[in-house]
Structures are given as structure tokens and as C-alpha cells.
Short mmCIF file of C-alpha atoms in Angstrom, two decimals:
data_model
loop_
_atom_site.label_atom_id
_atom_site.label_comp_id
_atom_site.label_asym_id
_atom_site.label_seq_id
_atom_site.Cartn_x
_atom_site.Cartn_y
_atom_site.Cartn_z
CA MET Q 7 -28.12 17.27 1.85
CA LYS Q 8 -29.47 14.79 -0.70
CA ARG Q 9 -27.49 16.63 -3.46
CA LEU Q 10 -24.42 16.28 -1.31
CA ASN Q 11 -25.05 12.58 -0.77
CA VAL Q 12 -25.14 12.06 -4.53
CA ALA Q 13 -22.31 14.46 -5.48
CA LEU Q 14 -19.69 13.29 -3.18
CA PRO Q 15 -19.43 9.79 -4.56
CA LEU Q 16 -19.64 11.06 -8.17
CA ILE Q 17 -16.78 13.44 -7.58
CA ALA Q 18 -14.68 10.73 -5.88
CA LEU Q 19 -15.15 8.41 -8.76
CA GLY Q 20 -14.40 11.24 -11.20
CA VAL Q 21 -10.91 11.57 -9.70
CA ALA Q 22 -10.19 8.11 -11.07
CA LEU Q 23 -10.78 9.42 -14.64
CA LEU Q 24 -7.57 11.55 -14.21
CA ALA Q 25 -5.36 8.54 -13.77
CA GLN Q 26 -2.98 7.80 -16.66
CA PRO Q 27 -1.21 4.55 -17.53
CA ALA Q 28 1.98 4.05 -15.62
CA TYR Q 29 4.60 1.45 -14.72
CA ALA Q 30 4.28 -1.37 -12.13
CA HIS Q 31 5.88 -0.36 -8.94
CA GLY Q 32 9.24 -2.07 -8.22
CA PHE Q 33 9.89 -3.08 -11.93
CA GLY Q 34 11.47 -1.17 -14.67
CA GLU Q 35 9.22 -2.37 -17.49
CA ARG Q 36 5.49 -1.94 -18.12
CA THR Q 37 3.22 -4.66 -17.01
CA GLU Q 38 0.91 -5.64 -19.82
CA LEU Q 39 -2.55 -5.46 -18.18
CA PRO Q 40 -5.74 -6.68 -19.87
CA VAL Q 41 -7.08 -3.17 -19.87
CA PRO Q 42 -5.52 0.28 -19.48
CA LEU Q 43 -4.45 1.18 -15.95
CA GLY Q 44 -6.96 4.03 -15.71
CA PHE Q 45 -9.84 1.40 -16.00
CA PHE Q 46 -8.30 -0.55 -13.14
CA LEU Q 47 -8.30 2.65 -11.02
CA ILE Q 48 -11.88 3.42 -11.92
CA GLY Q 49 -12.98 -0.09 -11.11
CA ALA Q 50 -11.11 -0.10 -7.83
CA GLY Q 51 -12.82 3.16 -6.86
CA ALA Q 52 -16.16 1.87 -7.99
CA ALA Q 53 -15.72 -1.30 -5.88
CA VAL Q 54 -15.10 0.74 -2.76
CA ALA Q 55 -18.15 2.90 -3.51
CA LEU Q 56 -20.31 -0.14 -4.27
CA SER Q 57 -19.23 -1.68 -0.95
CA PHE Q 58 -20.48 1.31 0.83
CA ALA Q 59 -24.06 0.66 -0.60
CA ILE Q 60 -23.94 -3.00 0.29
CA ILE Q 61 -22.69 -2.42 3.79
CA GLY Q 62 -25.35 0.29 4.31
CA VAL Q 63 -28.09 -2.18 3.38
CA PHE Q 64 -26.94 -5.30 5.07
CA VAL Q 65 -24.82 -4.19 8.02
CA GLY Q 66 -25.75 -2.35 11.18
CA LYS Q 67 -29.37 -3.32 11.84
CA LYS Q 68 -28.54 -3.13 15.56
CA SER Q 69 -26.47 -0.50 17.23
CA ASP Q 70 -24.64 -2.85 19.55
CA HIS Q 71 -21.43 -4.10 17.85
CA GLY Q 72 -19.20 -4.48 20.84
CA GLY Q 73 -18.98 -8.25 20.86
CA TYR Q 74 -17.62 -10.65 18.29
CA TRP Q 75 -16.95 -14.42 17.86
CA GLN Q 76 -13.74 -15.82 19.52
CA TYR Q 77 -12.53 -19.30 20.27
CA ASN Q 78 -10.12 -19.81 23.18
CA LEU Q 79 -7.19 -22.07 22.11
CA PHE Q 80 -6.25 -22.53 25.75
CA GLN Q 81 -9.37 -24.63 26.30
CA ASN Q 82 -7.32 -27.48 24.78
CA ARG Q 83 -4.85 -28.55 27.50
CA TRP Q 84 -2.42 -29.80 24.91
CA VAL Q 85 -2.32 -26.49 22.97
CA ARG Q 86 -2.05 -24.50 26.16
CA ASN Q 87 0.81 -26.64 27.49
CA VAL Q 88 2.71 -26.23 24.21
CA LEU Q 89 2.24 -22.54 23.72
CA THR Q 90 3.14 -21.68 27.38
CA SER Q 91 5.94 -24.25 27.65
CA ALA Q 92 9.32 -22.95 28.73
CA VAL Q 93 10.80 -25.43 26.18
CA LEU Q 94 9.28 -23.26 23.44
CA LEU Q 95 9.36 -19.79 24.90
CA LEU Q 96 12.87 -19.70 26.41
CA PRO Q 97 14.73 -20.51 23.25
CA LEU Q 98 12.61 -17.91 21.33
CA ARG Q 99 13.29 -15.25 24.01
CA LEU Q 100 17.08 -16.03 24.08
CA LEU Q 101 17.07 -15.82 20.19
CA SER Q 102 15.39 -12.39 20.39
CA VAL Q 103 17.89 -10.92 22.72
CA PHE Q 104 20.74 -12.65 20.78
CA LEU Q 105 19.59 -10.99 17.55
CA LEU Q 106 19.58 -7.53 19.31
CA GLY Q 107 23.18 -8.27 20.36
CA LEU Q 108 24.10 -9.63 16.91
CA VAL Q 109 22.80 -6.38 15.21
CA ILE Q 110 24.97 -4.29 17.42
CA ALA Q 111 28.11 -6.51 17.11
CA THR Q 112 27.85 -6.92 13.28
CA GLY Q 113 27.06 -3.25 12.83
CA LEU Q 114 30.05 -2.09 14.81
CA ALA Q 115 32.65 -4.80 13.96
CA GLY Q 116 31.54 -6.22 10.60
CA GLU Q 117 32.07 -5.29 7.02
CA GLN Q 118 30.52 -1.81 6.36
CA ILE Q 119 29.02 -2.71 2.98
CA PRO Q 120 25.26 -2.95 3.73
CA SER Q 121 24.58 -6.04 1.53
CA SER Q 122 27.44 -7.91 3.33
CA ASN Q 123 26.37 -7.20 6.83
CA PHE Q 124 23.68 -8.72 8.89
CA ALA Q 125 22.39 -5.52 10.63
CA PRO Q 126 20.79 -3.53 7.84
CA THR Q 127 19.08 -6.32 6.12
CA PHE Q 128 17.72 -7.76 9.47
CA VAL Q 129 16.57 -4.42 10.90
CA TRP Q 130 14.97 -2.83 7.84
CA ILE Q 131 13.60 -5.80 6.11
CA ILE Q 132 13.23 -8.83 8.27
CA TRP Q 133 12.38 -7.08 11.59
CA TRP Q 134 10.65 -3.90 10.57
CA VAL Q 135 8.72 -5.09 7.42
CA GLY Q 136 8.47 -8.86 8.19
CA LEU Q 137 7.51 -8.53 11.77
CA ALA Q 138 4.96 -5.76 11.03
CA PHE Q 139 3.24 -8.18 8.47
CA PHE Q 140 3.34 -11.03 11.06
CA VAL Q 141 1.88 -8.87 13.88
CA ALA Q 142 -0.95 -7.66 11.69
CA LEU Q 143 -1.72 -10.95 9.94
CA ILE Q 144 -1.08 -13.49 12.66
CA GLY Q 145 -0.65 -11.86 16.14
CA ASN Q 146 1.48 -9.70 18.32
CA LEU Q 147 4.68 -11.67 18.62
CA TRP Q 148 6.50 -8.53 19.69
CA GLY Q 149 4.60 -8.53 22.86
CA LEU Q 150 6.12 -11.90 23.70
CA LEU Q 151 9.60 -11.40 22.31
CA ASN Q 152 10.43 -7.75 22.81
CA PRO Q 153 14.21 -7.88 23.71
CA TRP Q 154 14.22 -4.76 25.81
CA ASP Q 155 11.23 -6.02 27.82
CA LEU Q 156 12.93 -9.39 28.25
CA LEU Q 157 16.25 -7.82 29.41
CA PHE Q 158 14.57 -5.61 31.90
CA SER Q 159 12.26 -8.34 33.30
CA TRP Q 160 15.36 -10.64 33.72
CA ALA Q 161 17.19 -7.80 35.50
CA GLU Q 162 14.13 -7.25 37.68
CA LYS Q 163 14.09 -10.92 38.71
CA LEU Q 164 17.77 -10.99 39.41
CA TYR Q 165 17.65 -7.70 41.42
CA SER Q 166 14.74 -9.11 43.53
CA LYS Q 167 16.95 -11.97 44.54
CA ILE Q 168 19.89 -9.75 45.28
CA ALA Q 169 17.81 -7.09 47.24
CA PRO Q 170 14.62 -8.88 48.41
CA GLY Q 171 11.67 -6.53 48.76
CA ARG Q 172 13.16 -3.76 46.57
CA GLN Q 173 12.30 -2.98 42.90
CA LEU Q 174 14.63 -2.11 40.15
CA SER Q 175 12.35 0.57 38.91
CA LEU Q 176 12.45 3.90 40.61
CA GLY Q 177 8.61 4.11 40.38
CA TRP Q 178 8.38 7.64 39.02
CA GLU Q 179 4.78 8.67 38.22
CA TYR Q 180 4.34 8.84 34.42
CA PRO Q 181 2.92 12.27 33.57
CA THR Q 182 -0.75 11.81 32.60
CA GLY Q 183 -0.57 14.54 29.92
CA TRP Q 184 2.23 12.73 28.08
CA GLY Q 185 -0.10 9.95 26.82
CA ILE Q 186 1.71 8.01 24.06
CA TRP Q 187 3.35 11.18 22.71
CA PRO Q 188 6.84 9.90 23.65
CA ALA Q 189 6.19 6.80 21.51
CA ILE Q 190 5.05 9.06 18.65
CA ILE Q 191 8.17 11.22 18.83
CA LEU Q 192 10.41 8.19 18.88
CA PHE Q 193 8.60 6.51 16.01
CA LEU Q 194 8.84 9.77 14.05
CA ALA Q 195 12.48 9.79 14.56
CA PHE Q 196 12.66 6.20 13.43
CA VAL Q 197 10.76 7.11 10.22
CA TRP Q 198 13.21 10.09 9.62
CA ILE Q 199 16.15 7.81 9.85
CA GLN Q 200 14.43 5.30 7.54
CA ASP Q 201 13.32 7.82 4.83
CA ALA Q 202 15.51 10.85 5.17
CA PHE Q 203 18.84 9.97 6.76
CA PRO Q 204 21.31 9.23 3.92
CA GLN Q 205 23.36 6.80 5.96
CA SER Q 206 20.58 4.75 7.35
CA ASP Q 207 21.73 1.55 5.60
CA LEU Q 208 25.35 1.76 6.96
CA PRO Q 209 25.82 -1.05 9.45
CA ASN Q 210 27.57 1.07 12.05
CA ARG Q 211 24.76 3.60 11.90
CA VAL Q 212 22.21 0.85 12.44
CA ALA Q 213 24.26 -0.41 15.49
CA ILE Q 214 24.47 3.06 16.99
CA MET Q 215 20.68 3.50 16.52
CA ALA Q 216 20.06 0.20 18.31
CA ILE Q 217 22.40 1.24 21.23
CA VAL Q 218 20.88 4.59 21.59
CA TYR Q 219 17.37 3.22 21.57
CA SER Q 220 18.34 0.54 24.09
CA ILE Q 221 19.70 3.18 26.48
CA ILE Q 222 16.49 5.25 26.08
CA THR Q 223 14.19 2.28 26.49
CA LEU Q 224 15.88 0.57 29.47
CA GLY Q 225 16.55 3.97 31.16
CA ALA Q 226 12.81 5.00 30.83
CA MET Q 227 11.79 1.53 32.19
CA THR Q 228 14.04 2.14 35.21
CA LEU Q 229 12.40 5.53 35.83
CA PHE Q 230 8.74 4.82 35.20
CA GLY Q 231 8.37 1.01 35.29
CA ARG Q 232 8.57 -1.68 32.63
CA HIS Q 233 4.89 -1.97 31.70
CA GLU Q 234 4.24 1.78 31.92
CA TRP Q 235 6.90 2.63 29.42
CA LEU Q 236 5.95 -0.39 27.20
CA ARG Q 237 2.39 0.88 26.96
CA ARG Q 238 3.14 4.51 26.30
CA GLY Q 239 6.72 5.25 25.48
CA GLU Q 240 8.29 2.19 23.68
CA ALA Q 241 7.62 3.18 20.05
CA PHE Q 242 7.43 -0.38 18.62
CA SER Q 243 5.28 -1.78 21.34
CA VAL Q 244 2.77 0.88 20.73
CA VAL Q 245 2.90 0.71 16.98
CA PHE Q 246 2.65 -3.10 16.87
CA SER Q 247 -0.10 -3.07 19.40
CA PHE Q 248 -2.13 -0.98 16.90
CA LEU Q 249 -1.33 -3.28 14.02
CA ALA Q 250 -2.23 -6.29 16.27
CA ARG Q 251 -5.81 -4.99 16.41
CA PHE Q 252 -6.25 -6.28 12.82
CA ALA Q 253 -4.86 -9.74 13.63
CA PRO Q 254 -7.03 -12.91 13.95
CA THR Q 255 -5.60 -13.62 17.50
CA GLU Q 256 -5.78 -11.85 20.88
CA VAL Q 257 -4.97 -12.45 24.47
CA ARG Q 258 -7.87 -11.84 26.92
CA VAL Q 259 -8.33 -11.63 30.76
CA ASN Q 260 -11.72 -12.00 32.40
CA ASP Q 261 -10.49 -11.25 36.02
CA GLN Q 262 -12.37 -7.93 36.69
CA GLU Q 263 -10.52 -7.14 39.91
CA LEU Q 264 -7.12 -7.62 38.30
CA CYS Q 265 -8.15 -5.54 35.37
CA GLN Q 266 -9.47 -2.72 37.52
CA ALA Q 267 -6.15 -2.66 39.34
CA CYS Q 268 -4.19 -2.47 36.15
CA GLY Q 269 -2.07 0.60 35.77
CA ASP Q 270 -3.20 0.83 32.18
CA GLN Q 271 -6.99 1.05 33.00
CA CYS Q 272 -7.11 -1.56 30.39
CA GLN Q 273 -10.86 -2.26 30.11
CA ASP Q 274 -12.64 -0.70 27.22
CA GLN Q 275 -16.17 0.69 27.42
CA ASP Q 276 -17.60 -2.74 27.16
CA GLY Q 277 -15.60 -3.91 30.11
CA GLU Q 278 -13.24 -6.14 28.06
CA CYS Q 279 -9.59 -6.49 28.82
CA ILE Q 280 -7.98 -7.49 25.47
CA ASN Q 281 -4.26 -7.47 24.61
CA CYS Q 282 -3.27 -6.03 27.93
CA TYR Q 283 0.01 -7.86 28.54
CA GLU Q 284 0.37 -6.63 32.07
CA CYS Q 285 -2.80 -8.27 32.98
CA PHE Q 286 -2.13 -11.32 30.89
CA GLU Q 287 1.32 -11.78 32.58
CA LYS Q 288 -0.30 -11.74 36.13
CA ALA Q 289 -3.56 -13.59 35.43
CA GLU Q 290 -4.05 -17.15 36.60
CA VAL Q 291 -6.78 -17.82 34.16
CA ARG Q 292 -6.00 -16.56 30.60
CA GLU Q 293 -7.45 -16.82 27.12
CA PHE Q 294 -5.62 -17.03 23.84
CA ASN Q 295 -8.24 -16.51 21.21
CA ILE Q 296 -8.67 -16.73 17.52
CA ARG Q 297 -11.10 -14.28 16.06
CA PRO Q 298 -12.16 -12.72 12.74
CA PHE Q 299 -9.66 -10.33 11.06
CA ALA Q 300 -10.08 -6.60 11.91
CA VAL Q 301 -12.72 -6.97 14.55
CA GLY Q 302 -10.16 -5.73 17.14
CA LEU Q 303 -10.49 -2.38 15.35
CA SER Q 304 -14.28 -2.06 16.15
CA ARG Q 305 -14.00 -2.18 19.89
CA SER Q 306 -15.88 0.45 21.91
CA GLU Q 307 -13.13 2.54 23.53
CA ARG Q 308 -12.02 6.04 24.14
CA VAL Q 309 -9.82 7.50 21.47
CA THR Q 310 -7.60 10.46 22.36
CA ASN Q 311 -5.75 12.94 20.26
CA ASP Q 312 -2.48 11.11 20.63
CA ILE Q 313 -3.96 7.87 19.33
CA LEU Q 314 -5.46 9.74 16.33
CA ALA Q 315 -2.03 11.24 15.68
CA ILE Q 316 -0.24 7.94 15.54
CA VAL Q 317 -2.80 6.32 13.34
CA VAL Q 318 -2.49 9.17 10.86
CA LEU Q 319 1.25 9.01 11.18
CA LEU Q 320 1.25 5.32 10.27
CA LEU Q 321 -0.85 5.97 7.19
CA ALA Q 322 1.14 9.04 6.04
CA THR Q 323 4.63 7.66 6.55
CA VAL Q 324 3.98 4.53 4.52
CA THR Q 325 2.46 6.65 1.80
CA PHE Q 326 5.51 8.95 1.69
CA ASP Q 327 7.81 5.97 1.65
CA GLY Q 328 6.13 4.87 -1.64
CA PHE Q 329 5.82 8.39 -3.11
CA SER Q 330 9.43 9.21 -2.32
CA ALA Q 331 10.48 6.66 -5.00
CA THR Q 332 8.40 8.18 -7.85
CA PRO Q 333 9.55 10.57 -10.60
CA ALA Q 334 7.38 13.25 -9.02
CA TRP Q 335 9.45 13.21 -5.79
CA VAL Q 336 12.64 13.10 -7.72
CA ASP Q 337 11.57 16.29 -9.52
CA PHE Q 338 11.08 17.92 -6.04
CA GLN Q 339 14.43 16.67 -4.87
CA THR Q 340 16.02 18.12 -7.93
CA PHE Q 341 14.33 21.52 -7.14
CA ILE Q 342 15.84 21.48 -3.66
CA LEU Q 343 19.23 20.51 -5.01
CA ASP Q 344 19.15 23.40 -7.38
CA ASN Q 345 18.22 25.86 -4.64
CA PHE Q 346 20.33 24.50 -1.80
CA ALA Q 347 23.46 23.22 -3.50
CA GLY Q 348 26.53 24.12 -1.67
CA VAL Q 349 24.54 25.29 1.36
CA VAL Q 350 24.82 21.97 3.13
CA SER Q 351 26.94 19.26 1.80
CA TYR Q 352 27.82 16.94 4.56
CA ASP Q 353 27.68 13.13 3.99
CA ALA Q 354 25.06 12.75 6.80
CA PHE Q 355 23.08 15.93 5.92
CA ASN Q 356 22.73 17.34 2.54
CA SER Q 357 20.14 18.90 0.18
CA LEU Q 358 18.48 15.51 -0.37
CA THR Q 359 18.14 15.11 3.42
CA ILE Q 360 16.43 18.50 3.49
CA ALA Q 361 14.01 17.42 0.75
CA ASP Q 362 13.16 14.01 2.41
CA THR Q 363 12.88 15.62 5.78
CA LEU Q 364 10.27 18.06 4.41
CA GLY Q 365 8.38 14.94 3.13
CA VAL Q 366 8.61 13.10 6.43
CA VAL Q 367 7.14 16.18 8.22
CA PHE Q 368 4.71 17.50 5.46
CA PHE Q 369 2.94 14.18 4.65
CA PRO Q 370 1.59 13.54 8.21
CA VAL Q 371 0.54 17.23 8.47
CA ALA Q 372 -1.09 17.17 5.08
CA PHE Q 373 -2.86 13.84 5.85
CA LEU Q 374 -4.11 15.21 9.14
CA ILE Q 375 -5.47 18.40 7.53
CA LEU Q 376 -7.19 16.29 4.81
CA TYR Q 377 -8.62 13.93 7.31
CA LEU Q 378 -9.92 16.75 9.62
CA THR Q 379 -11.42 18.50 6.59
CA PHE Q 380 -13.44 15.42 5.67
CA SER Q 381 -14.26 15.01 9.33
CA TYR Q 382 -15.66 18.58 9.19
CA PHE Q 383 -17.92 17.51 6.36
CA MET Q 384 -18.93 14.39 8.34
CA SER Q 385 -19.83 16.62 11.25
CA ARG Q 386 -21.84 18.96 8.98
CA SER Q 387 -23.74 16.04 7.49
CA VAL Q 388 -25.18 15.16 10.90
CA GLU Q 389 -25.80 18.76 11.67
CA GLY Q 390 -23.09 19.15 14.25
CA ALA Q 391 -24.38 16.30 16.42
CA LEU Q 392 -20.76 15.47 16.89
CA GLY Q 393 -17.78 17.89 16.75
CA VAL Q 394 -15.09 17.73 14.09
CA LEU Q 395 -12.41 16.33 16.45
CA ALA Q 396 -14.86 13.92 18.00
CA VAL Q 397 -15.72 12.54 14.57
CA ALA Q 398 -12.03 12.35 13.64
CA ARG Q 399 -11.20 10.46 16.77
CA ALA Q 400 -14.25 8.08 16.51
CA SER Q 401 -13.27 6.97 12.97
CA ALA Q 402 -9.51 6.83 13.57
CA PHE Q 403 -9.13 3.03 13.77
CA SER Q 404 -10.97 2.65 10.46
CA LEU Q 405 -7.84 4.08 8.77
CA LEU Q 406 -5.68 1.26 9.98
CA PRO Q 407 -6.68 -1.24 7.40
CA ILE Q 408 -5.77 1.30 4.60
CA ALA Q 409 -2.35 1.75 6.18
CA LEU Q 410 -1.82 -1.99 6.48
CA ALA Q 411 -2.99 -2.73 2.90
CA TYR Q 412 -0.67 -0.07 1.42
CA ASN Q 413 2.10 -1.39 3.58
CA ILE Q 414 1.66 -4.85 2.13
CA ALA Q 415 1.40 -3.57 -1.39
CA HIS Q 416 4.41 -1.39 -1.16
CA PHE Q 417 6.79 -3.62 0.77
CA ILE Q 418 5.99 -7.11 -0.33
CA THR Q 419 8.67 -7.17 -3.04
CA LEU Q 420 11.25 -5.76 -0.64
CA LEU Q 421 10.49 -8.58 1.84
CA LEU Q 422 10.31 -11.33 -0.72
CA ILE Q 423 13.19 -10.36 -2.96
CA GLN Q 424 15.73 -8.26 -0.98
CA GLY Q 425 14.69 -10.18 2.07
CA GLN Q 426 16.37 -13.28 0.77
CA LEU Q 427 19.73 -11.74 1.48
CA ILE Q 428 19.15 -12.89 5.14
CA VAL Q 429 19.73 -16.55 3.85
CA ARG Q 430 23.26 -15.70 2.93
CA LEU Q 431 23.89 -13.44 5.87
CA VAL Q 432 22.94 -15.90 8.56
CA SER Q 433 26.09 -17.88 7.38
CA ASP Q 434 28.32 -14.84 7.11
CA PRO Q 435 26.75 -12.12 9.35
CA PHE Q 436 29.93 -10.08 9.76
CA GLY Q 437 30.95 -10.27 6.10
CA PHE Q 438 34.12 -12.16 7.03
CA ASP Q 439 33.74 -14.84 4.37
CA TRP Q 440 32.33 -17.35 6.86
CA ASN Q 441 29.92 -20.12 5.81
CA LEU Q 442 28.37 -21.20 9.16
CA PHE Q 443 25.27 -22.98 7.82
CA GLY Q 444 26.28 -23.58 4.20
CA THR Q 445 24.11 -20.77 2.70
CA ALA Q 446 26.82 -18.12 2.12
CA ASP Q 447 26.63 -18.69 -1.66
CA TYR Q 448 22.85 -18.38 -1.89
CA ALA Q 449 21.77 -16.31 -4.83
CA ILE Q 450 18.65 -14.19 -4.76
CA ASP Q 451 15.68 -15.59 -6.79
CA ILE Q 452 13.90 -12.68 -8.39
CA SER Q 453 11.23 -14.77 -9.88
CA VAL Q 454 9.43 -15.40 -6.61
CA ILE Q 455 7.01 -12.69 -7.64
CA ASN Q 456 6.56 -10.88 -10.96
CA ALA Q 457 5.10 -7.48 -11.96
CA ARG Q 458 1.84 -8.93 -13.10
CA VAL Q 459 1.26 -10.83 -9.89
CA LEU Q 460 2.42 -7.80 -7.91
CA TRP Q 461 0.01 -5.47 -9.57
CA PHE Q 462 -3.07 -7.71 -9.08
CA LEU Q 463 -2.07 -8.31 -5.53
CA SER Q 464 -1.69 -4.55 -4.90
CA ILE Q 465 -5.13 -3.99 -6.41
CA GLY Q 466 -6.68 -6.69 -4.25
CA VAL Q 467 -5.23 -5.76 -0.89
CA ILE Q 468 -5.72 -2.00 -1.31
CA VAL Q 469 -9.35 -2.30 -2.44
CA LEU Q 470 -9.89 -4.90 0.36
CA GLY Q 471 -8.28 -2.64 2.98
CA HIS Q 472 -10.53 0.36 1.91
CA ILE Q 473 -13.64 -1.78 1.94
CA LEU Q 474 -12.79 -2.91 5.54
CA ALA Q 475 -12.26 0.69 6.42
CA VAL Q 476 -15.73 1.62 5.01
CA TYR Q 477 -17.25 -1.27 7.07
CA LEU Q 478 -15.55 -0.24 10.30
CA ALA Q 479 -16.37 3.38 9.90
CA HIS Q 480 -20.06 2.28 9.36
CA LEU Q 481 -19.97 0.18 12.59
CA VAL Q 482 -18.56 3.12 14.50
CA SER Q 483 -21.21 5.56 13.15
CA ILE Q 484 -23.98 3.10 14.01
CA ARG Q 485 -22.68 2.76 17.55
CA ILE Q 486 -22.42 6.50 18.04
CA PHE Q 487 -25.60 7.78 16.30
CA LYS Q 488 -27.80 4.70 16.91
CA ASP Q 489 -29.97 5.70 13.85
CA ARG Q 490 -29.04 4.02 10.62
CA THR Q 491 -30.01 6.90 8.38
CA ILE Q 492 -27.97 9.41 10.37
CA ALA Q 493 -25.16 7.07 10.42
CA ARG Q 494 -25.29 6.48 6.71
CA ASN Q 495 -25.34 10.27 5.94
CA SER Q 496 -22.29 10.78 8.13
CA GLN Q 497 -20.33 8.37 6.02
CA TYR Q 498 -20.69 10.01 2.61
CA PRO Q 499 -17.68 12.34 3.12
CA MET Q 500 -15.72 9.31 4.46
CA LEU Q 501 -16.62 7.36 1.31
CA MET Q 502 -15.29 10.15 -0.91
CA LEU Q 503 -11.97 10.16 1.08
CA MET Q 504 -11.70 6.39 0.86
CA VAL Q 505 -12.30 6.36 -3.02
CA MET Q 506 -9.82 9.18 -3.55
CA TYR Q 507 -7.14 7.38 -1.40
CA THR Q 508 -7.86 4.13 -3.18
CA VAL Q 509 -7.08 5.74 -6.63
CA VAL Q 510 -3.96 7.72 -5.20
CA SER Q 511 -2.59 4.52 -3.55
CA LEU Q 512 -2.79 2.50 -6.80
CA TRP Q 513 -1.40 5.42 -8.72
CA ILE Q 514 1.71 5.46 -6.44
CA ILE Q 515 2.12 1.68 -6.54
CA ALA Q 516 1.97 1.82 -10.34
CA GLN Q 517 4.88 4.34 -10.71
CA PRO Q 518 8.37 3.10 -11.78
CA ILE Q 519 10.96 3.23 -8.98
CA VAL Q 520 13.49 5.85 -9.85
CA ALA Q 521 14.93 6.65 -6.43
#
């Protein structure tokens, strides 16, 4: 076992030696770095490995890590009144519903050139990328402004006035075995549209997607209830709730009776009710807390196979999104084109669609197999004290900082540069040559971030994300095994995985965009 403890980190660091100089992701020319790229990769991998040693020495002297510091902003009456005021919330909620309607209207009736239409830029860049950043780095705004949630809740209130004593929802019992699998399936479909569907940027396709998803969401709420579907079936509520665990804010309810009656069984194993919006909506005494980043990922709670699946899916899909723009993936697409040319040649489904669909499916499966393999080694390192799946589930949330870090590194230029299109499009959302707010002639400023800044930012966030992942995995292992030595031994395979993925992530970021 001692040989394994030494060998695994050395092998992981050795992977970095294979890295070759490449181009900065998102720019056509080479970024002149102070040292060759390979040295950066070695240094990044070494930093993650060194963090493991530091964390092992200074962290985890106690096995109880359930609590963490928080400060309730609602203690200040002025802050509470402002944040809960209808004067603030109602306009934001109306804007959220209006934007959903605008996406549908512009997508169907507006100019069909993507760069001249509000729908594609808003959905793919401002909403999906920008809101994901906001939710993870500030707080779960989606839980407050979800337009489908708002529409259904308003309809419920109206229906209760028309038919007192009756509910809009049919109250069907949600099948226990479904878990959050409906949300996973819907999110995977969304990822396929984003990464494989060749017409995903066409405005009318974006509008149709919004309409179909609205019908599914509102229909499922009618069958199972609003909160039930938001917790388990509404893909973006589920995804954003996981990203919000990293955020420095949370909502909390301390009413034990209310929480015990909650349909979500929202209390974790420490008896805490955190970020349960059903309880928060009903509670008379509520907390809106600030807290350290990432501590929401260290809570003591039961992790099921579906939760493990969506965490792996989040990590795999963002990695594929980056890899799909590299020369290596273009070579694979060329291979598919050569072998399937003429077999399928529809505009909406062709050989490239087949190649990208294989990537959307293969990457999550490959990531899961790889993660379970290292979980097997982790289980072996503690002599089977915990089974492979149990180990994988226990450490699942430690993968989220990695997914978030790569998401930031990969999409930051898209948000900062292409996202500027929204400035022009708010004045001319349909592409009808309007100038509602005087910004229709706005020109994109590509100098907001350069290749050098992007590269150092990418290194910083990816290494930090992996260090946080090592830290969280260590806390989980201490909580499970109680003994620091056993906990440390269990983390050597995880360390190898983290170092390898650090190097691979930076290698992908460093590739030139060719697709």
C-alpha cells in the first residue's frame, strides 16, 4: 500500500510531461508565455498534488465537519425589507416572464439570422452561460425568477379565487423510483441540442424548444404539483440547485415541524433545511445567509445514483463542449464524414450530427467509467471498508468545483465577447432595424480580454477548482472513516484523478478553436 501511495501521485505528475505546447483556446495565434506550456501543466499538476499534502496535514483533525459559518442578512430589518419587497421582486418576476415570451416571439417572428435575433444570443449566452455563472458565484437567482414556476404559481392563485378550495394540480403521486431521472433526461436532451443539433442557433428552433419545454414543464406541474416537479423534473431547477451549492449565499429554514412535513424530506443528516424553496416560501421566520464559497458541497446528506449521474454529466458535457472545438475532434468528424457521407444528408441530421451525438453520449459514459475505476482503487485502499458505488456517491459533490472551474475557463470569452451582442439586440430584438434604446449600432469590443489574460485566468480557476475538489473529498473521507490515516489513504487514487484531469483540462483550453 505504501508503494501505491507513492506511485499514484508520481504517475499523475508524469502525465503532465506528455503535454506539448499548443495555442490559447479561443484565439488563432499563440500566446507568448514566459515558459513553455508543458511547464505550466506540470506546475498546475504539482500544485494540486502539493495541496493534497497541505490539506492532509492541516485539515480534518476532527471528524465533524457538518457546520460552517454563516451570517443572516435578514437580521437587518432594512436589508430584509428591501430584498423581500414587492417593489423589487415584482418587476424582476415580470421581466423574467416577459423574456420567456420575447424569446418565443422573436424566434418565431423575427429575422432568422442568429446574430440579428434576440433569442439565440439570450438563451445560449446570457441565460445559460451567464446565469450559470451567477448562480454558482452569487446565489440561486433561478429559484426566485424561474418563469415557469412564476406562471404556474400565478395560475394557482387565480384558480383558487375562481374555484375556492380546489387546486390546479391534479396531485398525482410522483413515482419514488424516478428520482431526478426526468431532469437528467431533459438536461441531456438540452445538451444534445446545444452540442450536436446543427440548427441549434436558428431563432425559430430556439423558440420551438422554449415552447416544447414550457408545455412539458407546465403539464408536469399540473400532474404532480409545482414544487414536486421543480425539485425532481425541471432540468434547470435541478442543475442550478447543484451549482448553487458552491455559492456564497443560501436560504435556510429552522422550523423543524415545517421541514418534517415538507414533501422533499428536505433536512440533511445534520437536520439542516438549506435551499429548500418550498419550506422557504411557507416559513414565517426565514434566513438569507452569506457563507464561505463551496461549503454547501460538504453537507452531510444522502447521495443517490441519480445525483451521482447528474454530477458526472455536468462535468462530462462541459468537457466535451470544449474538446469538440479542437483539431482532434475535427479529425474524428472527418472520419465520420468519410464513412457516412451520403447515408444521411438532411439539414437537421447529417454525418456531423452523428459524430457529435456520439460525443454527447460517449463522454458521460467514459467519465463515469473512469470515475468508478478510481473509486474502485479508493475502495481497495481502505480494504473494502466501503463499496465502490458507495465511495463514488460519497465523493460526487467534490467533482462540482472542477465542472464549475472548467465551465468558467471555457465559456468566459463567449460571455464577455459574443455576449456583447445583447447590447445591440435589446434595441432591435426582432432584427427589424429598430433602435429602441439607442444601442442598435453598438460594436463588439474584442479587447475586453486577451489571450494572455485568458490563459492565466484559465490556469488559476482550473487549479483552484481542483484544489477545492481535493479539500472537499478529504472532508468527506474524514466524515466517513473518522480516522485521518484511513481517510488520507483513501484519497491517493482521487489525487491521481484530480492531477490527470487538471492537465487534460488545461490541454483542452490551450487548443486552437477550429470548429
